[in-house]
PDB file of C-alpha atoms and ligand atoms in Angstrom:
ATOM      1  CA  MET A   1      78.487 116.841  81.255  1.00  0.00           C
ATOM      2  CA  SER A   2      80.745 115.333  83.816  1.00  0.00           C
ATOM      3  CA  ILE A   3      81.525 112.163  85.569  1.00  0.00           C
ATOM      4  CA  LYS A   4      83.128 111.252  88.936  1.00  0.00           C
ATOM      5  CA  ARG A   5      85.253 108.191  89.250  1.00  0.00           C
ATOM      6  CA  SER A   6      87.774 106.998  91.866  1.00  0.00           C
ATOM      7  CA  ILE A   7      91.547 106.691  91.512  1.00  0.00           C
ATOM      8  CA  VAL A   8      93.471 104.401  93.899  1.00  0.00           C
ATOM      9  CA  TYR A   9      96.937 105.699  94.872  1.00  0.00           C
ATOM     10  CA  PHE A  10      99.341 103.090  96.173  1.00  0.00           C
ATOM     11  CA  GLU A  11     101.980 104.436  98.737  1.00  0.00           C
ATOM     12  CA  ARG A  12     104.780 102.721  96.991  1.00  0.00           C
ATOM     13  CA  ALA A  13     105.503 101.543  93.498  1.00  0.00           C
ATOM     14  CA  GLY A  14     106.032  97.791  92.947  1.00  0.00           C
ATOM     15  CA  VAL A  15     104.862  94.215  92.515  1.00  0.00           C
ATOM     16  CA  GLN A  16     103.032  94.169  95.976  1.00  0.00           C
ATOM     17  CA  ASN A  17     100.245  96.190  94.197  1.00  0.00           C
ATOM     18  CA  THR A  18      99.655  93.488  91.558  1.00  0.00           C
ATOM     19  CA  GLU A  19      96.452  91.775  92.875  1.00  0.00           C
ATOM     20  CA  GLU A  20      94.532  94.993  93.484  1.00  0.00           C
ATOM     21  CA  THR A  21      95.695  96.695  90.236  1.00  0.00           C
ATOM     22  CA  LEU A  22      94.324  93.664  88.365  1.00  0.00           C
ATOM     23  CA  LYS A  23      91.073  93.572  90.344  1.00  0.00           C
ATOM     24  CA  LEU A  24      90.508  97.224  89.712  1.00  0.00           C
ATOM     25  CA  SER A  25      91.256  96.933  86.209  1.00  0.00           C
ATOM     26  CA  VAL A  26      88.793  94.349  85.589  1.00  0.00           C
ATOM     27  CA  GLU A  27      86.128  96.254  87.616  1.00  0.00           C
ATOM     28  CA  ARG A  28      86.658  99.381  85.455  1.00  0.00           C
ATOM     29  CA  ALA A  29      86.552  97.114  82.208  1.00  0.00           C
ATOM     30  CA  GLN A  30      83.179  95.941  83.391  1.00  0.00           C
ATOM     31  CA  GLU A  31      81.978  99.337  84.273  1.00  0.00           C
ATOM     32  CA  LEU A  32      82.910 100.889  80.907  1.00  0.00           C
ATOM     33  CA  ASN A  33      82.069  98.036  78.727  1.00  0.00           C
ATOM     34  CA  ILE A  34      85.711  97.909  77.562  1.00  0.00           C
ATOM     35  CA  ARG A  35      86.716  94.414  75.867  1.00  0.00           C
ATOM     36  CA  ASP A  36      90.398  94.755  75.643  1.00  0.00           C
ATOM     37  CA  ILE A  37      93.013  94.617  78.357  1.00  0.00           C
ATOM     38  CA  VAL A  38      96.693  95.115  77.397  1.00  0.00           C
ATOM     39  CA  VAL A  39      99.085  93.931  80.129  1.00  0.00           C
ATOM     40  CA  ALA A  40     102.810  94.079  80.507  1.00  0.00           C
ATOM     41  CA  SER A  41     104.125  90.848  81.623  1.00  0.00           C
ATOM     42  CA  SER A  42     108.014  90.049  81.087  1.00  0.00           C
ATOM     43  CA  TYR A  43     108.085  86.544  82.626  1.00  0.00           C
ATOM     44  CA  GLY A  44     104.276  85.844  82.487  1.00  0.00           C
ATOM     45  CA  ASP A  45     103.324  86.098  86.281  1.00  0.00           C
ATOM     46  CA  THR A  46     101.054  89.144  85.968  1.00  0.00           C
ATOM     47  CA  ALA A  47      99.477  87.681  82.824  1.00  0.00           C
ATOM     48  CA  LYS A  48      98.604  84.412  84.528  1.00  0.00           C
ATOM     49  CA  LYS A  49      97.112  86.208  87.471  1.00  0.00           C
ATOM     50  CA  LEU A  50      95.033  88.418  85.231  1.00  0.00           C
ATOM     51  CA  LEU A  51      93.808  85.463  83.303  1.00  0.00           C
ATOM     52  CA  LYS A  52      93.026  83.473  86.553  1.00  0.00           C
ATOM     53  CA  LEU A  53      90.894  86.444  87.789  1.00  0.00           C
ATOM     54  CA  ILE A  54      89.049  86.679  84.487  1.00  0.00           C
ATOM     55  CA  GLN A  55      88.340  82.948  84.530  1.00  0.00           C
ATOM     56  CA  LYS A  56      87.195  83.005  88.125  1.00  0.00           C
ATOM     57  CA  GLU A  57      84.795  85.916  87.538  1.00  0.00           C
ATOM     58  CA  ASN A  58      83.808  84.266  84.225  1.00  0.00           C
ATOM     59  CA  LEU A  59      84.227  87.394  82.175  1.00  0.00           C
ATOM     60  CA  ASN A  60      84.453  87.821  78.454  1.00  0.00           C
ATOM     61  CA  LEU A  61      87.724  89.923  78.076  1.00  0.00           C
ATOM     62  CA  ASN A  62      90.376  90.017  75.357  1.00  0.00           C
ATOM     63  CA  VAL A  63      93.675  89.829  76.998  1.00  0.00           C
ATOM     64  CA  ILE A  64      96.886  91.044  75.083  1.00  0.00           C
ATOM     65  CA  VAL A  65     100.037  90.217  76.782  1.00  0.00           C
ATOM     66  CA  VAL A  66     103.188  92.313  75.974  1.00  0.00           C
ATOM     67  CA  SER A  67     106.612  90.897  76.857  1.00  0.00           C
ATOM     68  CA  TYR A  68     110.155  92.170  76.376  1.00  0.00           C
ATOM     69  CA  HIS A  69     111.568  91.691  72.925  1.00  0.00           C
ATOM     70  CA  GLN A  70     114.166  88.934  72.409  1.00  0.00           C
ATOM     71  CA  GLY A  71     117.637  90.291  73.449  1.00  0.00           C
ATOM     72  CA  PHE A  72     116.308  92.833  75.921  1.00  0.00           C
ATOM     73  CA  HIS A  73     117.968  91.180  78.813  1.00  0.00           C
ATOM     74  CA  GLY A  74     121.032  89.799  76.943  1.00  0.00           C
ATOM     75  CA  GLU A  75     121.930  88.371  73.543  1.00  0.00           C
ATOM     76  CA  ASP A  76     119.121  86.170  72.214  1.00  0.00           C
ATOM     77  CA  ILE A  77     117.480  85.922  75.690  1.00  0.00           C
ATOM     78  CA  ILE A  78     113.717  85.630  75.828  1.00  0.00           C
ATOM     79  CA  THR A  79     112.258  86.402  79.312  1.00  0.00           C
ATOM     80  CA  MET A  80     109.110  84.562  78.845  1.00  0.00           C
ATOM     81  CA  GLY A  81     109.613  80.962  78.432  1.00  0.00           C
ATOM     82  CA  GLN A  82     107.894  78.970  75.498  1.00  0.00           C
ATOM     83  CA  GLU A  83     105.846  76.978  78.032  1.00  0.00           C
ATOM     84  CA  THR A  84     104.477  80.001  79.604  1.00  0.00           C
ATOM     85  CA  MET A  85     103.657  81.606  76.291  1.00  0.00           C
ATOM     86  CA  GLU A  86     101.689  78.429  75.112  1.00  0.00           C
ATOM     87  CA  LEU A  87      99.932  78.242  78.544  1.00  0.00           C
ATOM     88  CA  LEU A  88      98.737  81.910  78.221  1.00  0.00           C
ATOM     89  CA  ARG A  89      97.733  81.411  74.558  1.00  0.00           C
ATOM     90  CA  ASN A  90      95.897  78.272  75.568  1.00  0.00           C
ATOM     91  CA  LYS A  91      93.864  80.292  78.029  1.00  0.00           C
ATOM     92  CA  GLY A  92      92.742  82.626  75.185  1.00  0.00           C
ATOM     93  CA  ALA A  93      95.393  85.558  75.566  1.00  0.00           C
ATOM     94  CA  LYS A  94      97.346  87.001  72.676  1.00  0.00           C
ATOM     95  CA  VAL A  95     100.930  87.249  73.443  1.00  0.00           C
ATOM     96  CA  PHE A  96     103.388  89.715  71.591  1.00  0.00           C
ATOM     97  CA  MET A  97     107.011  90.321  71.684  1.00  0.00           C
ATOM     98  CA  GLY A  98     108.557  92.914  69.423  1.00  0.00           C
ATOM     99  CA  PRO A  99     110.445  96.157  69.289  1.00  0.00           C
ATOM    100  CA  HIS A 100     109.912  98.474  72.206  1.00  0.00           C
ATOM    101  CA  ALA A 101     107.959 101.645  70.938  1.00  0.00           C
ATOM    102  CA  LEU A 102     109.516 104.027  73.348  1.00  0.00           C
ATOM    103  CA  SER A 103     113.115 103.162  73.026  1.00  0.00           C
ATOM    104  CA  GLY A 104     113.809 101.099  69.912  1.00  0.00           C
ATOM    105  CA  VAL A 105     116.862 102.054  67.885  1.00  0.00           C
ATOM    106  CA  GLU A 106     117.356 105.221  69.907  1.00  0.00           C
ATOM    107  CA  ARG A 107     118.513 103.084  72.870  1.00  0.00           C
ATOM    108  CA  ALA A 108     121.356 101.788  70.519  1.00  0.00           C
ATOM    109  CA  ILE A 109     122.328 105.500  69.645  1.00  0.00           C
ATOM    110  CA  SER A 110     122.369 106.708  73.186  1.00  0.00           C
ATOM    111  CA  ASN A 111     124.298 103.538  74.303  1.00  0.00           C
ATOM    112  CA  LYS A 112     126.859 104.012  71.661  1.00  0.00           C
ATOM    113  CA  PHE A 113     127.201 107.845  71.391  1.00  0.00           C
ATOM    114  CA  GLY A 114     125.467 109.214  74.621  1.00  0.00           C
ATOM    115  CA  GLY A 115     123.150 112.115  74.401  1.00  0.00           C
ATOM    116  CA  ALA A 116     119.455 112.487  74.545  1.00  0.00           C
ATOM    117  CA  TYR A 117     116.992 111.781  71.703  1.00  0.00           C
ATOM    118  CA  PRO A 118     113.296 112.631  71.399  1.00  0.00           C
ATOM    119  CA  VAL A 119     111.820 109.176  71.876  1.00  0.00           C
ATOM    120  CA  GLU A 120     113.679 108.456  74.905  1.00  0.00           C
ATOM    121  CA  ILE A 121     112.857 112.052  76.227  1.00  0.00           C
ATOM    122  CA  ILE A 122     109.186 111.162  75.764  1.00  0.00           C
ATOM    123  CA  ALA A 123     109.677 107.999  77.607  1.00  0.00           C
ATOM    124  CA  HIS A 124     111.401 109.789  80.623  1.00  0.00           C
ATOM    125  CA  THR A 125     108.827 112.329  80.570  1.00  0.00           C
ATOM    126  CA  LEU A 126     106.113 109.733  80.877  1.00  0.00           C
ATOM    127  CA  ARG A 127     108.068 108.199  83.707  1.00  0.00           C
ATOM    128  CA  THR A 128     107.499 111.213  85.836  1.00  0.00           C
ATOM    129  CA  PHE A 129     103.938 109.954  86.130  1.00  0.00           C
ATOM    130  CA  GLY A 130     105.330 106.689  87.020  1.00  0.00           C
ATOM    131  CA  HIS A 131     107.263 103.832  85.106  1.00  0.00           C
ATOM    132  CA  GLY A 132     103.950 101.852  85.038  1.00  0.00           C
ATOM    133  CA  LEU A 133     102.232 104.764  83.056  1.00  0.00           C
ATOM    134  CA  LYS A 134     105.079 104.897  80.667  1.00  0.00           C
ATOM    135  CA  VAL A 135     104.647 101.116  80.205  1.00  0.00           C
ATOM    136  CA  CYS A 136     100.942 101.597  79.605  1.00  0.00           C
ATOM    137  CA  TYR A 137     101.599 103.920  76.506  1.00  0.00           C
ATOM    138  CA  GLU A 138     104.385 101.718  75.128  1.00  0.00           C
ATOM    139  CA  ILE A 139     102.525  98.375  75.300  1.00  0.00           C
ATOM    140  CA  VAL A 140      99.332  99.948  73.752  1.00  0.00           C
ATOM    141  CA  LEU A 141     101.481 101.352  70.911  1.00  0.00           C
ATOM    142  CA  MET A 142     103.161  97.884  70.409  1.00  0.00           C
ATOM    143  CA  ALA A 143      99.746  96.106  70.534  1.00  0.00           C
ATOM    144  CA  ALA A 144      98.170  98.463  68.032  1.00  0.00           C
ATOM    145  CA  ASP A 145     100.986  98.323  65.558  1.00  0.00           C
ATOM    146  CA  ALA A 146     100.962  94.459  65.917  1.00  0.00           C
ATOM    147  CA  GLY A 147      97.212  94.587  64.919  1.00  0.00           C
ATOM    148  CA  LEU A 148      96.018  93.114  68.316  1.00  0.00           C
ATOM    149  CA  ILE A 149      93.823  96.002  69.185  1.00  0.00           C
ATOM    150  CA  LYS A 150      91.899  98.677  67.179  1.00  0.00           C
ATOM    151  CA  THR A 151      92.755 102.419  67.598  1.00  0.00           C
ATOM    152  CA  LYS A 152      89.149 103.384  67.693  1.00  0.00           C
ATOM    153  CA  ASN A 153      88.315 101.469  70.806  1.00  0.00           C
ATOM    154  CA  GLU A 154      89.336 102.417  74.371  1.00  0.00           C
ATOM    155  CA  VAL A 155      91.417  99.860  76.033  1.00  0.00           C
ATOM    156  CA  ILE A 156      92.603  99.177  79.624  1.00  0.00           C
ATOM    157  CA  ALA A 157      96.404  99.182  79.983  1.00  0.00           C
ATOM    158  CA  ILE A 158      98.382  97.611  82.887  1.00  0.00           C
ATOM    159  CA  GLY A 159     102.041  98.314  83.698  1.00  0.00           C
ATOM    160  CA  GLY A 160     104.332  98.181  86.666  1.00  0.00           C
ATOM    161  CA  ARG A 161     107.677  98.840  88.169  1.00  0.00           C
ATOM    162  CA  SER A 162     110.102  96.251  86.858  1.00  0.00           C
ATOM    163  CA  ARG A 163     107.792  93.409  88.049  1.00  0.00           C
ATOM    164  CA  GLY A 164     104.021  92.855  88.665  1.00  0.00           C
ATOM    165  CA  ALA A 165     101.564  95.636  88.133  1.00  0.00           C
ATOM    166  CA  ASP A 166     100.881  98.973  90.069  1.00  0.00           C
ATOM    167  CA  THR A 167      99.374 101.192  87.361  1.00  0.00           C
ATOM    168  CA  SER A 168      96.250 100.882  85.274  1.00  0.00           C
ATOM    169  CA  VAL A 169      94.662 103.328  82.785  1.00  0.00           C
ATOM    170  CA  VAL A 170      92.066 103.640  80.344  1.00  0.00           C
ATOM    171  CA  ILE A 171      93.674 104.805  76.959  1.00  0.00           C
ATOM    172  CA  LYS A 172      92.426 105.673  73.498  1.00  0.00           C
ATOM    173  CA  PRO A 173      95.240 103.791  71.484  1.00  0.00           C
ATOM    174  CA  ALA A 174      97.188 105.112  68.473  1.00  0.00           C
ATOM    175  CA  ASN A 175      99.663 103.760  66.179  1.00  0.00           C
ATOM    176  CA  LEU A 176     103.334 104.742  66.465  1.00  0.00           C
ATOM    177  CA  ASN A 177     103.099 106.871  63.291  1.00  0.00           C
ATOM    178  CA  ASN A 178     100.246 108.826  65.154  1.00  0.00           C
ATOM    179  CA  PHE A 179     101.735 108.901  68.611  1.00  0.00           C
ATOM    180  CA  PHE A 180     100.309 112.137  69.526  1.00  0.00           C
ATOM    181  CA  ASN A 181      96.842 110.967  68.938  1.00  0.00           C
ATOM    182  CA  MET A 182      97.091 108.694  72.123  1.00  0.00           C
ATOM    183  CA  GLU A 183      94.687 109.861  74.781  1.00  0.00           C
ATOM    184  CA  LEU A 184      94.951 109.040  78.322  1.00  0.00           C
ATOM    185  CA  ARG A 185      91.227 108.936  79.305  1.00  0.00           C
ATOM    186  CA  GLU A 186      91.180 107.706  82.886  1.00  0.00           C
ATOM    187  CA  ILE A 187      93.681 106.863  85.653  1.00  0.00           C
ATOM    188  CA  ILE A 188      92.451 103.766  87.689  1.00  0.00           C
ATOM    189  CA  CYS A 189      95.359 103.412  89.895  1.00  0.00           C
ATOM    190  CA  MET A 190      99.014 104.445  90.252  1.00  0.00           C
ATOM    191  CA  PRO A 191     101.708 104.615  92.765  1.00  0.00           C
ATOM    192  CA  ARG A 192     102.470 107.975  94.604  1.00  0.00           C
ATOM    193  CA  ASP A 193     106.090 107.197  95.379  1.00  0.00           C
ATOM    194  CA  LYS A 194     107.750 105.948  92.003  1.00  0.00           C
ATOM    195  CA  ARG A 195     110.965 104.805  93.361  1.00  0.00           C
ATOM    196  CA  LYS A 196     111.827 101.188  92.912  1.00  0.00           C
ATOM    197  CA  ILE A 197     111.876  99.011  96.034  1.00  0.00           C
ATOM    198  CA  GLU A 198     114.979  96.769  95.921  1.00  0.00           C
ATOM    199  CA  GLN A 199     113.933  93.100  95.872  1.00  0.00           C
TER     200      GLN A 199
HETATM  201  C1  FMN B   1     107.778  96.593  76.652  1.00  0.00           C
HETATM  202  C2  FMN B   1     108.085  96.762  78.005  1.00  0.00           C
HETATM  203  C3  FMN B   1     108.639  97.853  78.652  1.00  0.00           C
HETATM  204  C4  FMN B   1     108.797  98.043  80.094  1.00  0.00           C
HETATM  205  N1  FMN B   1     109.437  99.183  80.545  1.00  0.00           N
HETATM  206  C5  FMN B   1     109.562  99.240  81.879  1.00  0.00           C
HETATM  207  C6  FMN B   1     110.100 100.481  82.290  1.00  0.00           C
HETATM  208  O1  FMN B   1     110.432 101.407  81.691  1.00  0.00           O
HETATM  209  N2  FMN B   1     110.249 100.631  83.745  1.00  0.00           N
HETATM  210  C7  FMN B   1     109.725  99.588  84.591  1.00  0.00           C
HETATM  211  O2  FMN B   1     110.003  99.770  85.771  1.00  0.00           O
HETATM  212  N3  FMN B   1     109.280  98.461  84.112  1.00  0.00           N
HETATM  213  C8  FMN B   1     109.220  98.256  82.802  1.00  0.00           C
HETATM  214  N4  FMN B   1     108.538  97.133  82.227  1.00  0.00           N
HETATM  215  C9  FMN B   1     107.979  96.034  83.212  1.00  0.00           C
HETATM  216  C10 FMN B   1     106.501  96.260  83.244  1.00  0.00           C
HETATM  217  O3  FMN B   1     106.054  97.307  83.765  1.00  0.00           O
HETATM  218  C11 FMN B   1     105.964  94.936  84.256  1.00  0.00           C
HETATM  219  O4  FMN B   1     106.155  95.401  85.625  1.00  0.00           O
HETATM  220  C12 FMN B   1     106.425  93.588  83.956  1.00  0.00           C
HETATM  221  O5  FMN B   1     106.408  93.462  82.542  1.00  0.00           O
HETATM  222  C13 FMN B   1     105.710  92.553  84.644  1.00  0.00           C
HETATM  223  O6  FMN B   1     106.322  91.338  84.337  1.00  0.00           O
HETATM  224  P1  FMN B   1     105.877  90.057  85.320  1.00  0.00           P
HETATM  225  O7  FMN B   1     104.372  89.695  84.874  1.00  0.00           O
HETATM  226  O8  FMN B   1     106.888  88.951  84.616  1.00  0.00           O
HETATM  227  O9  FMN B   1     106.171  90.392  86.679  1.00  0.00           O
HETATM  228  C14 FMN B   1     108.341  96.882  80.910  1.00  0.00           C
HETATM  229  C15 FMN B   1     107.801  95.831  80.264  1.00  0.00           C
HETATM  230  C16 FMN B   1     107.612  95.686  79.027  1.00  0.00           C
HETATM  231  C17 FMN B   1     106.907  94.438  78.507  1.00  0.00           C
END
């Protein structure tokens, strides 16, 4: 048996693709009867847009927002303000901040000693499909390890290039200790040209 489904390719990576990415994600969730949407949102902007869309369309979806860990952008800095976090939670989203699955302590090793290590090599390999796709893998691992999604159910994951969203996929999750059980089931949209547009 086979199925035919469409993929949208954006000409360039970046935040300008956010609205369309979110719309396509919600549509695919409906089509496949997927309940969980995991979205990367560092400051909360993309998450707010997604929740607004879900509310407007009156959909019953479980939104898991993954942000940068404290300290990612400098000592003790949290990118997503407390107010934004509460606003997202009040709208029904689960918000998670924690160790980044595809860098973690290896980032400290490469920063201090140089060199290349397996997890960061996996991350860089995934980035050849686009930064957003690497982010999709990473936030799904983080959400699964945090107990916010089940690994037996397919989820939709949304990532982007620094800000906003430009990539959306259907993924069968896994925990970090079973990373190689991850399955990329469908690509919903992604940018063709992966380079960052300077803002
Ligand atoms: C855990 C995590 C890892 C991320 N890694 C990358 C990355 O490797 N490359 C990249 O371009 N963006 C990365 N991002 C940014 C996201 O893809 C996304 O564009 C951003 O979180 C959206 O934030 P906003 O809603 O505040 O605009 C990462 C975000 C998170 C939360």
